[in-house]
CSV table of N, CA, C and O in Angstrom, one decimal:
chain,number,residue,atom,x,y,z
W,24,THR,N,-14.6,-1.6,7.9
W,24,THR,CA,-13.4,-1.1,7.1
W,24,THR,C,-12.9,-0.3,8.3
W,24,THR,O,-13.5,0.3,9.3
W,25,CYS,N,-11.4,-0.3,8.1
W,25,CYS,CA,-10.7,0.7,9.1
W,25,CYS,C,-10.0,1.7,8.0
W,25,CYS,O,-9.6,1.4,7.0
W,26,GLU,N,-9.7,3.1,8.6
W,26,GLU,CA,-8.7,4.0,7.9
W,26,GLU,C,-7.5,4.4,8.4
W,26,GLU,O,-7.3,4.4,9.7
W,27,GLY,N,-6.4,4.3,7.7
W,27,GLY,CA,-5.1,4.8,8.1
W,27,GLY,C,-4.3,5.2,7.2
W,27,GLY,O,-4.5,5.2,5.9
W,28,VAL,N,-3.0,5.5,7.5
W,28,VAL,CA,-2.0,6.1,6.6
W,28,VAL,C,-1.0,4.9,6.1
W,28,VAL,O,-0.6,4.1,7.2
W,29,LEU,N,-1.0,4.5,4.9
W,29,LEU,CA,-0.4,3.4,4.4
W,29,LEU,C,1.1,3.8,4.6
W,29,LEU,O,1.8,4.8,4.4
W,30,ARG,N,1.8,2.5,5.1
W,30,ARG,CA,3.3,2.7,5.4
W,30,ARG,C,3.8,1.5,4.6
W,30,ARG,O,3.3,0.3,5.0
W,31,LEU,N,5.0,1.7,3.6
W,31,LEU,CA,5.5,0.6,3.0
W,31,LEU,C,6.8,0.5,3.5
W,31,LEU,O,7.6,1.3,3.7
W,32,THR,N,7.3,-0.8,3.4
W,32,THR,CA,8.8,-1.4,3.7
W,32,THR,C,9.4,-1.7,2.5
W,32,THR,O,8.9,-1.9,1.6
W,33,ARG,N,10.9,-1.7,2.8
W,33,ARG,CA,11.7,-2.0,1.6
W,33,ARG,C,11.5,-3.6,1.2
W,33,ARG,O,11.8,-3.8,0.0
W,34,GLU,N,10.9,-4.1,1.9
W,34,GLU,CA,10.5,-5.6,1.6
W,34,GLU,C,9.4,-5.9,0.7
W,34,GLU,O,8.9,-6.9,0.2
W,35,GLY,N,8.5,-4.7,0.5
W,35,GLY,CA,7.4,-4.9,-0.5
W,35,GLY,C,6.3,-5.2,0.4
W,35,GLY,O,5.1,-5.3,-0.1
W,36,GLU,N,6.4,-5.2,1.7
W,36,GLU,CA,5.1,-5.3,2.6
W,36,GLU,C,4.6,-3.8,3.0
W,36,GLU,O,5.3,-2.8,2.8
W,37,GLY,N,3.4,-3.9,3.4
W,37,GLY,CA,3.0,-2.5,3.9
W,37,GLY,C,1.9,-2.8,5.1
W,37,GLY,O,1.6,-3.9,5.5
W,38,PHE,N,1.6,-1.9,5.7
W,38,PHE,CA,0.7,-1.8,6.9
W,38,PHE,C,0.2,-0.4,7.1
W,38,PHE,O,0.4,0.6,6.6
W,39,ILE,N,-1.1,-0.3,7.8
W,39,ILE,CA,-1.6,0.9,8.2
W,39,ILE,C,-1.8,0.9,9.9
W,39,ILE,O,-1.8,-0.3,10.4
W,40,LEU,N,-1.7,2.1,10.4
W,40,LEU,CA,-1.9,2.2,11.8
W,40,LEU,C,-3.3,2.8,11.9
W,40,LEU,O,-3.4,4.1,11.4
W,41,THR,N,-4.0,2.4,12.7
W,41,THR,CA,-5.4,2.9,12.7
W,41,THR,C,-5.3,4.1,14.0
W,41,THR,O,-4.4,4.1,14.5
W,42,ASP,N,-6.3,4.9,14.1
W,42,ASP,CA,-6.5,6.1,15.0
W,42,ASP,C,-6.2,5.5,16.5
W,42,ASP,O,-6.3,6.0,17.3
W,43,ILE,N,-6.8,4.1,16.4
W,43,ILE,CA,-6.6,3.3,17.9
W,43,ILE,C,-5.5,2.6,18.1
W,43,ILE,O,-5.3,2.1,19.1
W,44,GLY,N,-4.4,2.8,17.2
W,44,GLY,CA,-3.1,1.8,17.3
W,44,GLY,C,-3.0,0.6,16.9
W,44,GLY,O,-2.1,0.1,16.8
W,45,GLU,N,-4.1,0.0,16.0
W,45,GLU,CA,-4.1,-1.2,15.7
W,45,GLU,C,-3.4,-1.2,14.4
W,45,GLU,O,-3.4,-0.2,13.4
W,46,ARG,N,-2.6,-2.2,14.2
W,46,ARG,CA,-1.7,-2.2,12.8
W,46,ARG,C,-2.3,-3.5,12.1
W,46,ARG,O,-2.3,-4.5,12.7
W,47,ILE,N,-2.6,-3.1,11.0
W,47,ILE,CA,-3.1,-4.3,10.0
W,47,ILE,C,-2.1,-4.4,8.9
W,47,ILE,O,-1.8,-3.4,8.1
W,48,GLY,N,-1.6,-5.7,8.6
W,48,GLY,CA,-0.5,-5.8,7.7
W,48,GLY,C,-1.3,-6.0,6.3
W,48,GLY,O,-2.4,-6.5,6.2
W,49,LEU,N,-0.5,-5.6,5.2
W,49,LEU,CA,-0.8,-5.6,3.8
W,49,LEU,C,0.2,-6.2,2.9
W,49,LEU,O,1.5,-6.0,3.2
W,50,SER,N,-0.3,-7.0,1.8
W,50,SER,CA,1.0,-7.5,1.2
W,50,SER,C,0.4,-7.7,-0.3
W,50,SER,O,-0.7,-7.8,-0.5
W,51,GLY,N,1.3,-8.0,-1.3
W,51,GLY,CA,0.7,-8.4,-2.6
W,51,GLY,C,0.1,-7.5,-3.5
W,51,GLY,O,0.4,-6.3,-3.2
W,52,PRO,N,-1.0,-8.0,-4.2
W,52,PRO,CA,-1.5,-7.1,-5.3
W,52,PRO,C,-2.2,-6.1,-4.7
W,52,PRO,O,-2.6,-4.9,-5.3
W,53,THR,N,-2.6,-6.1,-3.4
W,53,THR,CA,-3.5,-5.0,-2.9
W,53,THR,C,-2.7,-3.6,-2.8
W,53,THR,O,-3.2,-2.6,-2.8
W,54,LEU,N,-1.3,-3.9,-3.0
W,54,LEU,CA,-0.4,-2.6,-2.6
W,54,LEU,C,-0.1,-2.0,-4.0
W,54,LEU,O,0.4,-0.9,-4.1
W,55,ARG,N,-0.5,-2.5,-5.2
W,55,ARG,CA,-0.2,-1.9,-6.5
W,55,ARG,C,-1.0,-0.6,-6.8
W,55,ARG,O,-2.1,-0.4,-6.5
W,56,GLY,N,0.0,0.2,-7.0
W,56,GLY,CA,-0.7,1.7,-7.4
W,56,GLY,C,-0.8,2.6,-6.1
W,56,GLY,O,-1.4,3.7,-6.4
W,57,TYR,N,-0.4,2.1,-5.0
W,57,TYR,CA,-0.3,3.1,-3.7
W,57,TYR,C,0.8,3.6,-3.5
W,57,TYR,O,1.8,2.7,-3.7
W,58,PHE,N,1.1,4.6,-2.7
W,58,PHE,CA,2.4,5.1,-2.3
W,58,PHE,C,2.4,5.3,-0.9
W,58,PHE,O,1.4,5.4,-0.1
W,59,ASP,N,3.6,5.0,-0.3
W,59,ASP,CA,3.7,5.5,1.2
W,59,ASP,C,3.1,6.9,1.7
W,59,ASP,O,3.5,7.9,0.8
W,60,GLY,N,2.4,6.9,2.7
W,60,GLY,CA,1.7,8.2,2.9
W,60,GLY,C,0.3,8.4,2.5
W,60,GLY,O,-0.4,9.1,2.9
W,61,ASP,N,-0.2,7.4,1.4
W,61,ASP,CA,-1.7,7.4,1.2
W,61,ASP,C,-2.4,7.0,2.2
W,61,ASP,O,-2.2,6.2,3.1
W,62,VAL,N,-3.8,7.9,2.5
W,62,VAL,CA,-4.6,7.4,3.4
W,62,VAL,C,-5.6,6.5,2.7
W,62,VAL,O,-6.0,6.9,1.5
W,63,VAL,N,-5.8,5.3,3.2
W,63,VAL,CA,-6.7,4.3,2.7
W,63,VAL,C,-7.8,3.7,3.7
W,63,VAL,O,-7.6,3.8,4.7
W,64,ASN,N,-8.7,3.0,3.0
W,64,ASN,CA,-9.7,2.3,3.8
W,64,ASN,C,-9.2,0.8,3.5
W,64,ASN,O,-9.1,0.5,2.3
W,65,VAL,N,-9.2,0.1,4.6
W,65,VAL,CA,-8.7,-1.4,4.5
W,65,VAL,C,-9.6,-2.3,5.0
W,65,VAL,O,-10.5,-2.1,6.2
W,66,GLN,N,-10.1,-3.3,4.5
W,66,GLN,CA,-11.0,-4.5,4.9
W,66,GLN,C,-10.2,-5.6,5.6
W,66,GLN,O,-9.2,-6.0,4.9
W,67,ILE,N,-10.6,-6.0,6.9
W,67,ILE,CA,-9.6,-7.0,7.4
W,67,ILE,C,-10.3,-8.2,6.8
W,67,ILE,O,-11.4,-8.5,6.8
W,68,THR,N,-9.2,-8.9,6.6
W,68,THR,CA,-9.4,-10.4,5.9
W,68,THR,C,-9.0,-11.5,6.7
W,68,THR,O,-9.7,-12.7,6.6
W,69,HIS,N,-8.2,-11.4,7.6
W,69,HIS,CA,-7.6,-12.4,8.4
W,69,HIS,C,-7.2,-11.9,10.0
W,69,HIS,O,-6.8,-10.7,9.8
W,70,ILE,N,-7.7,-12.4,10.9
W,70,ILE,CA,-7.4,-12.2,12.4
W,70,ILE,C,-6.6,-13.4,12.8
W,70,ILE,O,-7.1,-14.5,12.8
W,71,MET,N,-5.2,-13.0,13.1
W,71,MET,CA,-4.2,-14.3,13.2
W,71,MET,C,-4.0,-14.4,14.7
W,71,MET,O,-4.6,-13.3,15.6
W,72,ASP,N,-3.2,-15.2,15.1
W,72,ASP,CA,-2.8,-15.4,16.5
W,72,ASP,C,-2.2,-14.0,17.1
W,72,ASP,O,-1.6,-13.1,16.4
W,73,GLU,N,-2.2,-14.0,18.2
W,73,GLU,CA,-1.6,-12.6,18.9
W,73,GLU,C,-2.1,-11.5,18.7
W,73,GLU,O,-1.6,-10.4,18.6
W,74,GLY,N,-3.5,-11.6,18.2
W,74,GLY,CA,-4.0,-10.2,17.7
W,74,GLY,C,-3.6,-9.5,16.3
W,74,GLY,O,-4.1,-8.3,15.8
W,75,HIS,N,-2.8,-10.1,15.5
W,75,HIS,CA,-2.3,-9.5,14.4
W,75,HIS,C,-3.4,-9.8,13.3
W,75,HIS,O,-4.1,-10.6,13.3
W,76,SER,N,-3.5,-8.6,12.5
W,76,SER,CA,-4.6,-8.5,11.4
W,76,SER,C,-3.8,-8.4,10.2
W,76,SER,O,-2.9,-7.9,10.0
W,77,ARG,N,-4.6,-8.9,9.1
W,77,ARG,CA,-4.1,-8.8,7.7
W,77,ARG,C,-5.4,-8.2,6.8
W,77,ARG,O,-6.5,-8.5,7.3
W,78,GLY,N,-5.2,-7.5,5.8
W,78,GLY,CA,-6.3,-6.8,5.0
W,78,GLY,C,-5.9,-6.7,3.6
W,78,GLY,O,-4.8,-6.9,3.2
W,79,ARG,N,-7.0,-6.1,3.2
W,79,ARG,CA,-6.7,-5.4,1.7
W,79,ARG,C,-7.2,-4.2,1.6
W,79,ARG,O,-8.2,-3.6,2.3
W,80,ILE,N,-6.8,-3.2,0.8
W,80,ILE,CA,-7.1,-2.0,0.5
W,80,ILE,C,-8.6,-1.9,-0.2
W,80,ILE,O,-8.5,-2.5,-1.4
W,81,VAL,N,-9.4,-1.1,-0.1
W,81,VAL,CA,-10.6,-1.2,-0.6
W,81,VAL,C,-11.1,0.2,-1.2
W,81,VAL,O,-11.7,0.2,-2.0
W,82,ASN,N,-10.5,1.2,-0.6
W,82,ASN,CA,-10.7,2.6,-0.9
W,82,ASN,C,-9.4,3.5,-0.8
W,82,ASN,O,-8.8,3.5,0.2
W,83,LEU,N,-9.2,4.4,-1.9
W,83,LEU,CA,-8.1,5.4,-1.4
W,83,LEU,C,-8.9,6.7,-1.0
W,83,LEU,O,-9.8,7.3,-1.7
W,84,VAL,N,-8.4,7.3,0.2
W,84,VAL,CA,-9.2,8.3,0.8
W,84,VAL,C,-8.6,9.7,0.4
W,84,VAL,O,-9.0,10.7,-0.2
W,85,LYS,N,-7.1,9.6,0.3
W,85,LYS,CA,-6.3,10.8,0.1
W,85,LYS,C,-5.0,10.3,-0.4
W,85,LYS,O,-4.1,9.6,0.2
W,86,ALA,N,-4.7,10.8,-1.6
W,86,ALA,CA,-3.3,10.3,-2.2
W,86,ALA,C,-2.3,11.3,-1.9
W,86,ALA,O,-2.4,12.5,-1.8
W,87,THR,N,-1.0,10.7,-1.9
W,87,THR,CA,0.2,11.5,-1.8
W,87,THR,C,0.7,11.9,-3.0
W,87,THR,O,0.2,11.0,-4.0
W,88,THR,N,1.4,12.8,-3.3
W,88,THR,CA,2.1,13.1,-4.6
W,88,THR,C,3.4,12.6,-4.5
W,88,THR,O,4.2,13.3,-3.9
W,89,PRO,N,3.9,11.6,-4.8
W,89,PRO,CA,5.2,11.1,-4.8
W,89,PRO,C,6.2,11.7,-5.7
W,89,PRO,O,5.9,12.2,-7.1
W,90,PHE,N,7.3,11.8,-5.4
W,90,PHE,CA,8.4,12.5,-6.1
W,90,PHE,C,9.1,11.2,-6.7
W,90,PHE,O,9.9,10.4,-5.8
W,91,VAL,N,9.2,10.7,-7.9
W,91,VAL,CA,9.8,9.7,-8.5
W,91,VAL,C,11.0,10.0,-9.4
W,91,VAL,O,11.0,11.1,-10.2
W,92,VAL,N,12.2,9.5,-9.1
W,92,VAL,CA,13.3,9.6,-10.0
W,92,VAL,C,13.6,8.4,-10.9
W,92,VAL,O,13.5,7.4,-10.4
W,93,GLY,N,13.7,8.7,-12.0
W,93,GLY,CA,14.0,7.3,-13.0
W,93,GLY,C,14.0,7.7,-14.5
W,93,GLY,O,13.4,8.9,-14.9
W,94,ARG,N,14.2,6.7,-15.3
W,94,ARG,CA,13.8,6.7,-16.7
W,94,ARG,C,12.4,6.3,-16.9
W,94,ARG,O,12.2,5.2,-16.6
W,95,LEU,N,11.5,7.1,-17.8
W,95,LEU,CA,10.5,6.6,-18.2
W,95,LEU,C,10.6,5.9,-19.5
W,95,LEU,O,10.9,6.4,-20.5
W,96,ILE,N,10.2,4.6,-19.5
W,96,ILE,CA,10.3,3.9,-20.8
W,96,ILE,C,8.8,3.3,-21.2
W,96,ILE,O,8.1,3.0,-20.3
W,97,GLN,N,8.6,3.0,-22.4
W,97,GLN,CA,7.4,2.5,-23.0
W,97,GLN,C,7.7,0.9,-23.3
W,97,GLN,O,8.6,0.7,-24.3
W,98,THR,N,7.0,0.2,-22.7
W,98,THR,CA,7.1,-1.4,-23.1
W,98,THR,C,6.0,-1.8,-24.2
W,98,THR,O,5.4,-0.8,-24.4
W,99,GLN,N,5.9,-2.9,-24.5
W,99,GLN,CA,4.9,-3.2,-25.5
W,99,GLN,C,3.4,-3.0,-25.1
W,99,GLN,O,2.5,-2.5,-25.8
W,100,SER,N,3.2,-3.1,-23.5
W,100,SER,CA,1.8,-2.7,-23.3
W,100,SER,C,1.7,-1.7,-22.3
W,100,SER,O,0.5,-1.4,-22.0
W,101,GLN,N,2.8,-1.2,-21.7
W,101,GLN,CA,2.7,-0.1,-20.6
W,101,GLN,C,3.8,0.8,-20.4
W,101,GLN,O,4.9,0.6,-21.1
W,102,TRP,N,3.7,1.8,-19.7
W,102,TRP,CA,4.7,2.6,-19.5
W,102,TRP,C,5.4,2.1,-18.1
W,102,TRP,O,4.6,1.7,-17.1
W,103,GLU,N,6.8,2.4,-17.9
W,103,GLU,CA,7.3,1.9,-16.7
W,103,GLU,C,8.5,2.9,-16.3
W,103,GLU,O,9.0,3.5,-17.2
W,104,VAL,N,8.6,3.0,-15.0
W,104,VAL,CA,9.8,3.9,-14.5
W,104,VAL,C,10.9,3.1,-13.9
W,104,VAL,O,10.6,2.3,-13.2
W,105,LEU,N,12.1,3.3,-14.6
W,105,LEU,CA,13.3,2.5,-14.1
W,105,LEU,C,14.1,3.4,-13.2
W,105,LEU,O,14.4,4.5,-13.8
W,106,PRO,N,14.5,2.9,-12.1
W,106,PRO,CA,15.4,3.7,-11.3
W,106,PRO,C,16.8,4.0,-12.0
W,106,PRO,O,17.3,3.4,-12.9
């Protein structure tokens, strides 16, 4: 596993930069519940052409405290924040 700071993009993708400068891409369900700036451990799942890597989050090391603005509503099964 590798440790790094999670960075999220507007497109819903994410990545970490390791302390040796390696960039590991993340996407999909592995990003649920995590916020930009969280320190996470990532397991590499694919090594692609040109040295690019993909992975999944396996552990939260340190959470950031996000500032969220929106309306809190309750649906039938959960709470949601709407911008």
